[in-house]
Amino acid sequence: MSRAVLMKTEDGGLGLATLSDDNCIHMWSRQDVTNDIDGWVKHKVIKLRKLLPRRVSSCKSDQVVGFAEGTNTVFVNISTGIFTLDLKSKKVRKVGEREGNRSDLIL
């Protein structure tokens, strides 16, 4: 798994989003697991590969890099650029370019 990004869950709780090597976004939420002990529970997996344009390639350095709470959007840094994923509509949009270790947002 790559690095995790904090996010708000659908019910307003604390959540995490990560991107696995197989290009799936794993979403976790903090929940009561047993006897009032909180733990991280995976509650959703989104297959990003199916949502991206076919010409987009991936690599091991791909990662989730941010979350916009008001729009419920995840930012993902992939080998060919920075993309947003709207978690409700599942729409993906390219919002930045990536060259080597540098990424530029297109605003």
PDB file of N, CA and C in Angstrom:
ATOM      1  N   MET A   1       0.829  -1.179   0.000  1.00  0.00           N
ATOM      2  CA  MET A   1       0.000   0.000   0.000  1.00  0.00           C
ATOM      3  C   MET A   1       0.879   1.249   0.000  1.00  0.00           C
ATOM      4  N   SER A   2       0.373   2.277  -0.617  1.00  0.00           N
ATOM      5  CA  SER A   2       1.071   3.548  -0.635  1.00  0.00           C
ATOM      6  C   SER A   2       0.657   4.361   0.580  1.00  0.00           C
ATOM      7  N   ARG A   3       1.077   5.601   0.581  1.00  0.00           N
ATOM      8  CA  ARG A   3       0.742   6.450   1.724  1.00  0.00           C
ATOM      9  C   ARG A   3      -0.763   6.643   1.835  1.00  0.00           C
ATOM     10  N   ALA A   4      -1.214   7.001   3.026  1.00  0.00           N
ATOM     11  CA  ALA A   4      -2.636   7.190   3.290  1.00  0.00           C
ATOM     12  C   ALA A   4      -2.949   8.676   3.405  1.00  0.00           C
ATOM     13  N   VAL A   5      -4.162   9.039   3.011  1.00  0.00           N
ATOM     14  CA  VAL A   5      -4.645  10.406   3.115  1.00  0.00           C
ATOM     15  C   VAL A   5      -5.871  10.392   4.017  1.00  0.00           C
ATOM     16  N   LEU A   6      -5.894  11.301   5.000  1.00  0.00           N
ATOM     17  CA  LEU A   6      -7.061  11.418   5.871  1.00  0.00           C
ATOM     18  C   LEU A   6      -8.230  12.007   5.096  1.00  0.00           C
ATOM     19  N   MET A   7      -9.417  11.549   5.422  1.00  0.00           N
ATOM     20  CA  MET A   7     -10.620  12.046   4.754  1.00  0.00           C
ATOM     21  C   MET A   7     -11.805  11.901   5.690  1.00  0.00           C
ATOM     22  N   LYS A   8     -12.899  12.546   5.330  1.00  0.00           N
ATOM     23  CA  LYS A   8     -14.139  12.408   6.084  1.00  0.00           C
ATOM     24  C   LYS A   8     -14.973  11.316   5.421  1.00  0.00           C
ATOM     25  N   THR A   9     -15.524  10.413   6.221  1.00  0.00           N
ATOM     26  CA  THR A   9     -16.362   9.349   5.681  1.00  0.00           C
ATOM     27  C   THR A   9     -17.760   9.886   5.379  1.00  0.00           C
ATOM     28  N   GLU A  10     -18.566   9.087   4.704  1.00  0.00           N
ATOM     29  CA  GLU A  10     -19.920   9.496   4.335  1.00  0.00           C
ATOM     30  C   GLU A  10     -20.767   9.856   5.546  1.00  0.00           C
ATOM     31  N   ASP A  11     -20.497   9.208   6.694  1.00  0.00           N
ATOM     32  CA  ASP A  11     -21.270   9.500   7.903  1.00  0.00           C
ATOM     33  C   ASP A  11     -20.611  10.553   8.781  1.00  0.00           C
ATOM     34  N   GLY A  12     -19.558  11.207   8.267  1.00  0.00           N
ATOM     35  CA  GLY A  12     -18.908  12.288   9.003  1.00  0.00           C
ATOM     36  C   GLY A  12     -17.774  11.857   9.909  1.00  0.00           C
ATOM     37  N   GLY A  13     -17.439  10.581   9.905  1.00  0.00           N
ATOM     38  CA  GLY A  13     -16.370  10.072  10.748  1.00  0.00           C
ATOM     39  C   GLY A  13     -14.997  10.226  10.109  1.00  0.00           C
ATOM     40  N   LEU A  14     -13.988   9.707  10.788  1.00  0.00           N
ATOM     41  CA  LEU A  14     -12.613   9.760  10.305  1.00  0.00           C
ATOM     42  C   LEU A  14     -12.355   8.615   9.345  1.00  0.00           C
ATOM     43  N   GLY A  15     -11.736   8.919   8.197  1.00  0.00           N
ATOM     44  CA  GLY A  15     -11.444   7.895   7.218  1.00  0.00           C
ATOM     45  C   GLY A  15     -10.055   8.043   6.632  1.00  0.00           C
ATOM     46  N   LEU A  16      -9.640   7.030   5.899  1.00  0.00           N
ATOM     47  CA  LEU A  16      -8.360   7.014   5.189  1.00  0.00           C
ATOM     48  C   LEU A  16      -8.605   6.530   3.772  1.00  0.00           C
ATOM     49  N   ALA A  17      -7.782   7.010   2.848  1.00  0.00           N
ATOM     50  CA  ALA A  17      -7.794   6.494   1.483  1.00  0.00           C
ATOM     51  C   ALA A  17      -6.363   6.134   1.104  1.00  0.00           C
ATOM     52  N   THR A  18      -6.191   4.968   0.494  1.00  0.00           N
ATOM     53  CA  THR A  18      -4.884   4.515   0.018  1.00  0.00           C
ATOM     54  C   THR A  18      -5.046   3.973  -1.403  1.00  0.00           C
ATOM     55  N   LEU A  19      -3.937   3.904  -2.130  1.00  0.00           N
ATOM     56  CA  LEU A  19      -3.944   3.324  -3.473  1.00  0.00           C
ATOM     57  C   LEU A  19      -3.022   2.116  -3.468  1.00  0.00           C
ATOM     58  N   SER A  20      -3.566   0.959  -3.817  1.00  0.00           N
ATOM     59  CA  SER A  20      -2.775  -0.272  -3.822  1.00  0.00           C
ATOM     60  C   SER A  20      -2.027  -0.424  -5.142  1.00  0.00           C
ATOM     61  N   ASP A  21      -1.107  -1.378  -5.198  1.00  0.00           N
ATOM     62  CA  ASP A  21      -0.314  -1.633  -6.404  1.00  0.00           C
ATOM     63  C   ASP A  21      -1.167  -2.061  -7.593  1.00  0.00           C
ATOM     64  N   ASP A  22      -2.364  -2.588  -7.338  1.00  0.00           N
ATOM     65  CA  ASP A  22      -3.240  -3.005  -8.433  1.00  0.00           C
ATOM     66  C   ASP A  22      -4.219  -1.899  -8.837  1.00  0.00           C
ATOM     67  N   ASN A  23      -3.895  -0.644  -8.472  1.00  0.00           N
ATOM     68  CA  ASN A  23      -4.686   0.548  -8.819  1.00  0.00           C
ATOM     69  C   ASN A  23      -6.109   0.517  -8.276  1.00  0.00           C
ATOM     70  N   CYS A  24      -6.253   0.049  -7.071  1.00  0.00           N
ATOM     71  CA  CYS A  24      -7.542   0.118  -6.376  1.00  0.00           C
ATOM     72  C   CYS A  24      -7.406   1.105  -5.225  1.00  0.00           C
ATOM     73  N   ILE A  25      -8.384   1.996  -5.109  1.00  0.00           N
ATOM     74  CA  ILE A  25      -8.416   2.904  -3.964  1.00  0.00           C
ATOM     75  C   ILE A  25      -9.159   2.189  -2.844  1.00  0.00           C
ATOM     76  N   HIS A  26      -8.468   2.036  -1.720  1.00  0.00           N
ATOM     77  CA  HIS A  26      -9.052   1.381  -0.550  1.00  0.00           C
ATOM     78  C   HIS A  26      -9.439   2.475   0.436  1.00  0.00           C
ATOM     79  N   MET A  27     -10.710   2.458   0.838  1.00  0.00           N
ATOM     80  CA  MET A  27     -11.200   3.450   1.775  1.00  0.00           C
ATOM     81  C   MET A  27     -11.501   2.771   3.104  1.00  0.00           C
ATOM     82  N   TRP A  28     -10.970   3.354   4.172  1.00  0.00           N
ATOM     83  CA  TRP A  28     -11.070   2.797   5.508  1.00  0.00           C
ATOM     84  C   TRP A  28     -11.809   3.781   6.405  1.00  0.00           C
ATOM     85  N   SER A  29     -12.498   3.272   7.411  1.00  0.00           N
ATOM     86  CA  SER A  29     -13.143   4.138   8.386  1.00  0.00           C
ATOM     87  C   SER A  29     -12.815   3.656   9.791  1.00  0.00           C
ATOM     88  N   ARG A  30     -12.819   4.599  10.702  1.00  0.00           N
ATOM     89  CA  ARG A  30     -12.545   4.304  12.109  1.00  0.00           C
ATOM     90  C   ARG A  30     -13.860   3.875  12.742  1.00  0.00           C
ATOM     91  N   GLN A  31     -13.903   2.647  13.263  1.00  0.00           N
ATOM     92  CA  GLN A  31     -15.146   2.126  13.819  1.00  0.00           C
ATOM     93  C   GLN A  31     -14.877   1.336  15.092  1.00  0.00           C
ATOM     94  N   ASP A  32     -15.927   1.185  15.880  1.00  0.00           N
ATOM     95  CA  ASP A  32     -15.872   0.345  17.070  1.00  0.00           C
ATOM     96  C   ASP A  32     -15.819  -1.106  16.603  1.00  0.00           C
ATOM     97  N   VAL A  33     -14.694  -1.768  16.865  1.00  0.00           N
ATOM     98  CA  VAL A  33     -14.507  -3.137  16.390  1.00  0.00           C
ATOM     99  C   VAL A  33     -15.008  -4.147  17.422  1.00  0.00           C
ATOM    100  N   THR A  34     -14.481  -4.092  18.635  1.00  0.00           N
ATOM    101  CA  THR A  34     -14.919  -4.995  19.697  1.00  0.00           C
ATOM    102  C   THR A  34     -14.773  -4.301  21.046  1.00  0.00           C
ATOM    103  N   ASN A  35     -15.734  -4.503  21.913  1.00  0.00           N
ATOM    104  CA  ASN A  35     -15.676  -4.019  23.295  1.00  0.00           C
ATOM    105  C   ASN A  35     -15.174  -2.590  23.422  1.00  0.00           C
ATOM    106  N   ASP A  36     -15.784  -1.685  22.671  1.00  0.00           N
ATOM    107  CA  ASP A  36     -15.441  -0.255  22.712  1.00  0.00           C
ATOM    108  C   ASP A  36     -14.000   0.035  22.302  1.00  0.00           C
ATOM    109  N   ILE A  37     -13.402  -0.850  21.514  1.00  0.00           N
ATOM    110  CA  ILE A  37     -12.058  -0.621  20.989  1.00  0.00           C
ATOM    111  C   ILE A  37     -12.196  -0.234  19.525  1.00  0.00           C
ATOM    112  N   ASP A  38     -11.685   0.958  19.187  1.00  0.00           N
ATOM    113  CA  ASP A  38     -11.757   1.427  17.805  1.00  0.00           C
ATOM    114  C   ASP A  38     -10.665   0.790  16.963  1.00  0.00           C
ATOM    115  N   GLY A  39     -10.983   0.581  15.693  1.00  0.00           N
ATOM    116  CA  GLY A  39     -10.022   0.041  14.741  1.00  0.00           C
ATOM    117  C   GLY A  39     -10.352   0.517  13.345  1.00  0.00           C
ATOM    118  N   TRP A  40      -9.456   0.259  12.403  1.00  0.00           N
ATOM    119  CA  TRP A  40      -9.678   0.646  11.006  1.00  0.00           C
ATOM    120  C   TRP A  40     -10.353  -0.501  10.277  1.00  0.00           C
ATOM    121  N   VAL A  41     -11.461  -0.181   9.608  1.00  0.00           N
ATOM    122  CA  VAL A  41     -12.242  -1.173   8.875  1.00  0.00           C
ATOM    123  C   VAL A  41     -12.358  -0.716   7.422  1.00  0.00           C
ATOM    124  N   LYS A  42     -11.977  -1.609   6.495  1.00  0.00           N
ATOM    125  CA  LYS A  42     -12.116  -1.289   5.076  1.00  0.00           C
ATOM    126  C   LYS A  42     -13.592  -1.312   4.726  1.00  0.00           C
ATOM    127  N   HIS A  43     -14.095  -0.195   4.149  1.00  0.00           N
ATOM    128  CA  HIS A  43     -15.516  -0.167   3.842  1.00  0.00           C
ATOM    129  C   HIS A  43     -15.809   0.004   2.356  1.00  0.00           C
ATOM    130  N   LYS A  44     -14.779   0.298   1.542  1.00  0.00           N
ATOM    131  CA  LYS A  44     -15.039   0.439   0.107  1.00  0.00           C
ATOM    132  C   LYS A  44     -13.735   0.264  -0.667  1.00  0.00           C
ATOM    133  N   VAL A  45     -13.836  -0.368  -1.836  1.00  0.00           N
ATOM    134  CA  VAL A  45     -12.715  -0.495  -2.758  1.00  0.00           C
ATOM    135  C   VAL A  45     -13.195  -0.018  -4.122  1.00  0.00           C
ATOM    136  N   ILE A  46     -12.461   0.930  -4.705  1.00  0.00           N
ATOM    137  CA  ILE A  46     -12.811   1.456  -6.029  1.00  0.00           C
ATOM    138  C   ILE A  46     -11.712   1.053  -6.995  1.00  0.00           C
ATOM    139  N   LYS A  47     -12.073   0.359  -8.059  1.00  0.00           N
ATOM    140  CA  LYS A  47     -11.106  -0.081  -9.063  1.00  0.00           C
ATOM    141  C   LYS A  47     -10.811   1.089 -10.004  1.00  0.00           C
ATOM    142  N   LEU A  48      -9.763   1.821  -9.695  1.00  0.00           N
ATOM    143  CA  LEU A  48      -9.407   3.023 -10.442  1.00  0.00           C
ATOM    144  C   LEU A  48      -9.069   2.704 -11.896  1.00  0.00           C
ATOM    145  N   ARG A  49      -8.439   1.588 -12.159  1.00  0.00           N
ATOM    146  CA  ARG A  49      -8.040   1.201 -13.519  1.00  0.00           C
ATOM    147  C   ARG A  49      -9.241   1.217 -14.477  1.00  0.00           C
ATOM    148  N   LYS A  50     -10.407   0.789 -13.999  1.00  0.00           N
ATOM    149  CA  LYS A  50     -11.601   0.747 -14.850  1.00  0.00           C
ATOM    150  C   LYS A  50     -12.151   2.142 -15.138  1.00  0.00           C
ATOM    151  N   LEU A  51     -11.809   3.124 -14.316  1.00  0.00           N
ATOM    152  CA  LEU A  51     -12.343   4.479 -14.467  1.00  0.00           C
ATOM    153  C   LEU A  51     -11.419   5.399 -15.268  1.00  0.00           C
ATOM    154  N   LEU A  52     -10.136   5.040 -15.346  1.00  0.00           N
ATOM    155  CA  LEU A  52      -9.156   5.876 -16.045  1.00  0.00           C
ATOM    156  C   LEU A  52      -9.226   5.656 -17.555  1.00  0.00           C
ATOM    157  N   PRO A  53      -8.847   6.678 -18.330  1.00  0.00           N
ATOM    158  CA  PRO A  53      -8.749   6.472 -19.785  1.00  0.00           C
ATOM    159  C   PRO A  53      -7.768   5.343 -20.093  1.00  0.00           C
ATOM    160  N   ARG A  54      -7.991   4.610 -21.154  1.00  0.00           N
ATOM    161  CA  ARG A  54      -7.149   3.445 -21.490  1.00  0.00           C
ATOM    162  C   ARG A  54      -5.688   3.798 -21.720  1.00  0.00           C
ATOM    163  N   ARG A  55      -5.421   5.000 -22.208  1.00  0.00           N
ATOM    164  CA  ARG A  55      -4.037   5.386 -22.518  1.00  0.00           C
ATOM    165  C   ARG A  55      -3.215   5.708 -21.263  1.00  0.00           C
ATOM    166  N   VAL A  56      -3.849   5.745 -20.103  1.00  0.00           N
ATOM    167  CA  VAL A  56      -3.151   6.068 -18.860  1.00  0.00           C
ATOM    168  C   VAL A  56      -2.470   4.819 -18.325  1.00  0.00           C
ATOM    169  N   SER A  57      -1.148   4.918 -18.136  1.00  0.00           N
ATOM    170  CA  SER A  57      -0.403   3.793 -17.567  1.00  0.00           C
ATOM    171  C   SER A  57      -0.165   4.047 -16.090  1.00  0.00           C
ATOM    172  N   SER A  58       0.179   3.003 -15.387  1.00  0.00           N
ATOM    173  CA  SER A  58       0.424   3.134 -13.955  1.00  0.00           C
ATOM    174  C   SER A  58       1.812   2.598 -13.622  1.00  0.00           C
ATOM    175  N   CYS A  59       2.280   2.954 -12.432  1.00  0.00           N
ATOM    176  CA  CYS A  59       3.567   2.447 -11.960  1.00  0.00           C
ATOM    177  C   CYS A  59       3.528   2.344 -10.439  1.00  0.00           C
ATOM    178  N   LYS A  60       4.580   1.804  -9.859  1.00  0.00           N
ATOM    179  CA  LYS A  60       4.638   1.565  -8.417  1.00  0.00           C
ATOM    180  C   LYS A  60       4.609   2.845  -7.592  1.00  0.00           C
ATOM    181  N   SER A  61       4.964   4.008  -8.181  1.00  0.00           N
ATOM    182  CA  SER A  61       5.008   5.249  -7.415  1.00  0.00           C
ATOM    183  C   SER A  61       3.661   5.981  -7.393  1.00  0.00           C
ATOM    184  N   ASP A  62       2.620   5.413  -7.994  1.00  0.00           N
ATOM    185  CA  ASP A  62       1.295   6.023  -7.958  1.00  0.00           C
ATOM    186  C   ASP A  62       0.806   6.091  -6.511  1.00  0.00           C
ATOM    187  N   GLN A  63       0.094   7.189  -6.178  1.00  0.00           N
ATOM    188  CA  GLN A  63      -0.406   7.307  -4.812  1.00  0.00           C
ATOM    189  C   GLN A  63      -1.546   8.310  -4.699  1.00  0.00           C
ATOM    190  N   VAL A  64      -2.357   8.128  -3.664  1.00  0.00           N
ATOM    191  CA  VAL A  64      -3.371   9.109  -3.312  1.00  0.00           C
ATOM    192  C   VAL A  64      -2.628  10.258  -2.638  1.00  0.00           C
ATOM    193  N   VAL A  65      -2.898  11.491  -3.084  1.00  0.00           N
ATOM    194  CA  VAL A  65      -2.143  12.633  -2.548  1.00  0.00           C
ATOM    195  C   VAL A  65      -3.005  13.675  -1.850  1.00  0.00           C
ATOM    196  N   GLY A  66      -4.338  13.537  -1.926  1.00  0.00           N
ATOM    197  CA  GLY A  66      -5.171  14.524  -1.255  1.00  0.00           C
ATOM    198  C   GLY A  66      -6.645  14.187  -1.301  1.00  0.00           C
ATOM    199  N   PHE A  67      -7.404  14.961  -0.517  1.00  0.00           N
ATOM    200  CA  PHE A  67      -8.846  14.801  -0.452  1.00  0.00           C
ATOM    201  C   PHE A  67      -9.477  16.171  -0.262  1.00  0.00           C
ATOM    202  N   ALA A  68     -10.488  16.496  -1.063  1.00  0.00           N
ATOM    203  CA  ALA A  68     -11.220  17.755  -0.930  1.00  0.00           C
ATOM    204  C   ALA A  68     -12.568  17.453  -0.291  1.00  0.00           C
ATOM    205  N   GLU A  69     -12.724  17.845   0.952  1.00  0.00           N
ATOM    206  CA  GLU A  69     -13.899  17.487   1.743  1.00  0.00           C
ATOM    207  C   GLU A  69     -15.209  18.018   1.158  1.00  0.00           C
ATOM    208  N   GLY A  70     -15.257  19.260   0.756  1.00  0.00           N
ATOM    209  CA  GLY A  70     -16.497  19.852   0.273  1.00  0.00           C
ATOM    210  C   GLY A  70     -17.034  19.226  -0.997  1.00  0.00           C
ATOM    211  N   THR A  71     -16.147  18.690  -1.811  1.00  0.00           N
ATOM    212  CA  THR A  71     -16.567  18.084  -3.079  1.00  0.00           C
ATOM    213  C   THR A  71     -16.473  16.562  -3.061  1.00  0.00           C
ATOM    214  N   ASN A  72     -16.005  15.993  -1.948  1.00  0.00           N
ATOM    215  CA  ASN A  72     -15.875  14.537  -1.811  1.00  0.00           C
ATOM    216  C   ASN A  72     -15.028  13.964  -2.950  1.00  0.00           C
ATOM    217  N   THR A  73     -13.858  14.585  -3.143  1.00  0.00           N
ATOM    218  CA  THR A  73     -12.974  14.257  -4.255  1.00  0.00           C
ATOM    219  C   THR A  73     -11.620  13.788  -3.753  1.00  0.00           C
ATOM    220  N   VAL A  74     -11.110  12.720  -4.346  1.00  0.00           N
ATOM    221  CA  VAL A  74      -9.782  12.197  -4.040  1.00  0.00           C
ATOM    222  C   VAL A  74      -8.834  12.618  -5.162  1.00  0.00           C
ATOM    223  N   PHE A  75      -7.616  13.056  -4.800  1.00  0.00           N
ATOM    224  CA  PHE A  75      -6.582  13.393  -5.774  1.00  0.00           C
ATOM    225  C   PHE A  75      -5.589  12.245  -5.832  1.00  0.00           C
ATOM    226  N   VAL A  76      -5.279  11.797  -7.062  1.00  0.00           N
ATOM    227  CA  VAL A  76      -4.379  10.668  -7.263  1.00  0.00           C
ATOM    228  C   VAL A  76      -3.258  11.084  -8.197  1.00  0.00           C
ATOM    229  N   ASN A  77      -2.017  10.841  -7.792  1.00  0.00           N
ATOM    230  CA  ASN A  77      -0.837  11.140  -8.600  1.00  0.00           C
ATOM    231  C   ASN A  77      -0.419   9.841  -9.292  1.00  0.00           C
ATOM    232  N   ILE A  78      -0.610   9.808 -10.619  1.00  0.00           N
ATOM    233  CA  ILE A  78      -0.322   8.621 -11.429  1.00  0.00           C
ATOM    234  C   ILE A  78       0.812   8.975 -12.386  1.00  0.00           C
ATOM    235  N   SER A  79       1.445   7.996 -12.948  1.00  0.00           N
ATOM    236  CA  SER A  79       2.618   8.217 -13.799  1.00  0.00           C
ATOM    237  C   SER A  79       2.393   9.242 -14.909  1.00  0.00           C
ATOM    238  N   THR A  80       1.168   9.377 -15.399  1.00  0.00           N
ATOM    239  CA  THR A  80       0.891  10.301 -16.505  1.00  0.00           C
ATOM    240  C   THR A  80       0.274  11.626 -16.063  1.00  0.00           C
ATOM    241  N   GLY A  81       0.071  11.830 -14.774  1.00  0.00           N
ATOM    242  CA  GLY A  81      -0.462  13.101 -14.301  1.00  0.00           C
ATOM    243  C   GLY A  81      -1.228  12.977 -12.995  1.00  0.00           C
ATOM    244  N   ILE A  82      -1.830  14.095 -12.597  1.00  0.00           N
ATOM    245  CA  ILE A  82      -2.660  14.124 -11.397  1.00  0.00           C
ATOM    246  C   ILE A  82      -4.121  14.083 -11.830  1.00  0.00           C
ATOM    247  N   PHE A  83      -4.882  13.204 -11.197  1.00  0.00           N
ATOM    248  CA  PHE A  83      -6.286  13.025 -11.532  1.00  0.00           C
ATOM    249  C   PHE A  83      -7.133  13.216 -10.285  1.00  0.00           C
ATOM    250  N   THR A  84      -8.382  13.653 -10.498  1.00  0.00           N
ATOM    251  CA  THR A  84      -9.349  13.689  -9.413  1.00  0.00           C
ATOM    252  C   THR A  84     -10.377  12.590  -9.650  1.00  0.00           C
ATOM    253  N   LEU A  85     -10.891  12.057  -8.558  1.00  0.00           N
ATOM    254  CA  LEU A  85     -11.962  11.068  -8.613  1.00  0.00           C
ATOM    255  C   LEU A  85     -13.076  11.564  -7.716  1.00  0.00           C
ATOM    256  N   ASP A  86     -14.217  11.863  -8.305  1.00  0.00           N
ATOM    257  CA  ASP A  86     -15.411  12.225  -7.537  1.00  0.00           C
ATOM    258  C   ASP A  86     -15.975  10.930  -6.967  1.00  0.00           C
ATOM    259  N   LEU A  87     -16.016  10.818  -5.647  1.00  0.00           N
ATOM    260  CA  LEU A  87     -16.406   9.562  -5.020  1.00  0.00           C
ATOM    261  C   LEU A  87     -17.874   9.220  -5.213  1.00  0.00           C
ATOM    262  N   LYS A  88     -18.724  10.205  -5.475  1.00  0.00           N
ATOM    263  CA  LYS A  88     -20.144   9.919  -5.692  1.00  0.00           C
ATOM    264  C   LYS A  88     -20.424   9.516  -7.134  1.00  0.00           C
ATOM    265  N   SER A  89     -19.942  10.306  -8.081  1.00  0.00           N
ATOM    266  CA  SER A  89     -20.240  10.032  -9.491  1.00  0.00           C
ATOM    267  C   SER A  89     -19.262   9.052 -10.130  1.00  0.00           C
ATOM    268  N   LYS A  90     -18.117   8.841  -9.487  1.00  0.00           N
ATOM    269  CA  LYS A  90     -17.035   7.993 -10.012  1.00  0.00           C
ATOM    270  C   LYS A  90     -16.422   8.577 -11.285  1.00  0.00           C
ATOM    271  N   LYS A  91     -16.566   9.877 -11.497  1.00  0.00           N
ATOM    272  CA  LYS A  91     -15.969  10.540 -12.662  1.00  0.00           C
ATOM    273  C   LYS A  91     -14.526  10.907 -12.355  1.00  0.00           C
ATOM    274  N   VAL A  92     -13.668  10.647 -13.346  1.00  0.00           N
ATOM    275  CA  VAL A  92     -12.235  10.938 -13.229  1.00  0.00           C
ATOM    276  C   VAL A  92     -11.899  12.078 -14.183  1.00  0.00           C
ATOM    277  N   ARG A  93     -11.042  12.997 -13.708  1.00  0.00           N
ATOM    278  CA  ARG A  93     -10.643  14.131 -14.543  1.00  0.00           C
ATOM    279  C   ARG A  93      -9.163  14.415 -14.321  1.00  0.00           C
ATOM    280  N   LYS A  94      -8.434  14.649 -15.404  1.00  0.00           N
ATOM    281  CA  LYS A  94      -7.022  14.998 -15.296  1.00  0.00           C
ATOM    282  C   LYS A  94      -6.917  16.470 -14.928  1.00  0.00           C
ATOM    283  N   VAL A  95      -6.178  16.762 -13.844  1.00  0.00           N
ATOM    284  CA  VAL A  95      -6.059  18.141 -13.364  1.00  0.00           C
ATOM    285  C   VAL A  95      -4.611  18.600 -13.249  1.00  0.00           C
ATOM    286  N   GLY A  96      -3.665  17.757 -13.652  1.00  0.00           N
ATOM    287  CA  GLY A  96      -2.266  18.143 -13.531  1.00  0.00           C
ATOM    288  C   GLY A  96      -1.340  17.278 -14.348  1.00  0.00           C
ATOM    289  N   GLU A  97      -0.136  17.786 -14.533  1.00  0.00           N
ATOM    290  CA  GLU A  97       0.911  17.086 -15.281  1.00  0.00           C
ATOM    291  C   GLU A  97       1.982  16.595 -14.320  1.00  0.00           C
ATOM    292  N   ARG A  98       2.649  15.524 -14.710  1.00  0.00           N
ATOM    293  CA  ARG A  98       3.732  14.968 -13.899  1.00  0.00           C
ATOM    294  C   ARG A  98       4.949  14.779 -14.780  1.00  0.00           C
ATOM    295  N   GLU A  99       6.081  15.328 -14.339  1.00  0.00           N
ATOM    296  CA  GLU A  99       7.359  15.144 -15.029  1.00  0.00           C
ATOM    297  C   GLU A  99       8.396  14.729 -14.003  1.00  0.00           C
ATOM    298  N   GLY A 100       8.825  13.482 -14.091  1.00  0.00           N
ATOM    299  CA  GLY A 100       9.796  12.975 -13.128  1.00  0.00           C
ATOM    300  C   GLY A 100       9.220  13.030 -11.722  1.00  0.00           C
ATOM    301  N   ASN A 101       9.914  13.720 -10.816  1.00  0.00           N
ATOM    302  CA  ASN A 101       9.459  13.843  -9.419  1.00  0.00           C
ATOM    303  C   ASN A 101       8.609  15.097  -9.214  1.00  0.00           C
ATOM    304  N   ARG A 102       8.353  15.857 -10.255  1.00  0.00           N
ATOM    305  CA  ARG A 102       7.614  17.111 -10.141  1.00  0.00           C
ATOM    306  C   ARG A 102       6.203  16.961 -10.693  1.00  0.00           C
ATOM    307  N   SER A 103       5.223  17.546 -10.001  1.00  0.00           N
ATOM    308  CA  SER A 103       3.834  17.529 -10.466  1.00  0.00           C
ATOM    309  C   SER A 103       3.302  18.959 -10.474  1.00  0.00           C
ATOM    310  N   ASP A 104       2.583  19.323 -11.533  1.00  0.00           N
ATOM    311  CA  ASP A 104       1.990  20.649 -11.667  1.00  0.00           C
ATOM    312  C   ASP A 104       0.495  20.527 -11.840  1.00  0.00           C
ATOM    313  N   LEU A 105      -0.269  21.261 -11.015  1.00  0.00           N
ATOM    314  CA  LEU A 105      -1.716  21.293 -11.168  1.00  0.00           C
ATOM    315  C   LEU A 105      -2.115  22.271 -12.250  1.00  0.00           C
ATOM    316  N   ILE A 106      -3.149  21.932 -12.984  1.00  0.00           N
ATOM    317  CA  ILE A 106      -3.722  22.818 -13.997  1.00  0.00           C
ATOM    318  C   ILE A 106      -4.960  23.448 -13.373  1.00  0.00           C
ATOM    319  N   LEU A 107      -4.909  24.731 -13.101  1.00  0.00           N
ATOM    320  CA  LEU A 107      -6.056  25.387 -12.460  1.00  0.00           C
ATOM    321  C   LEU A 107      -6.800  26.271 -13.414  1.00  0.00           C
TER     322      LEU A 107
END
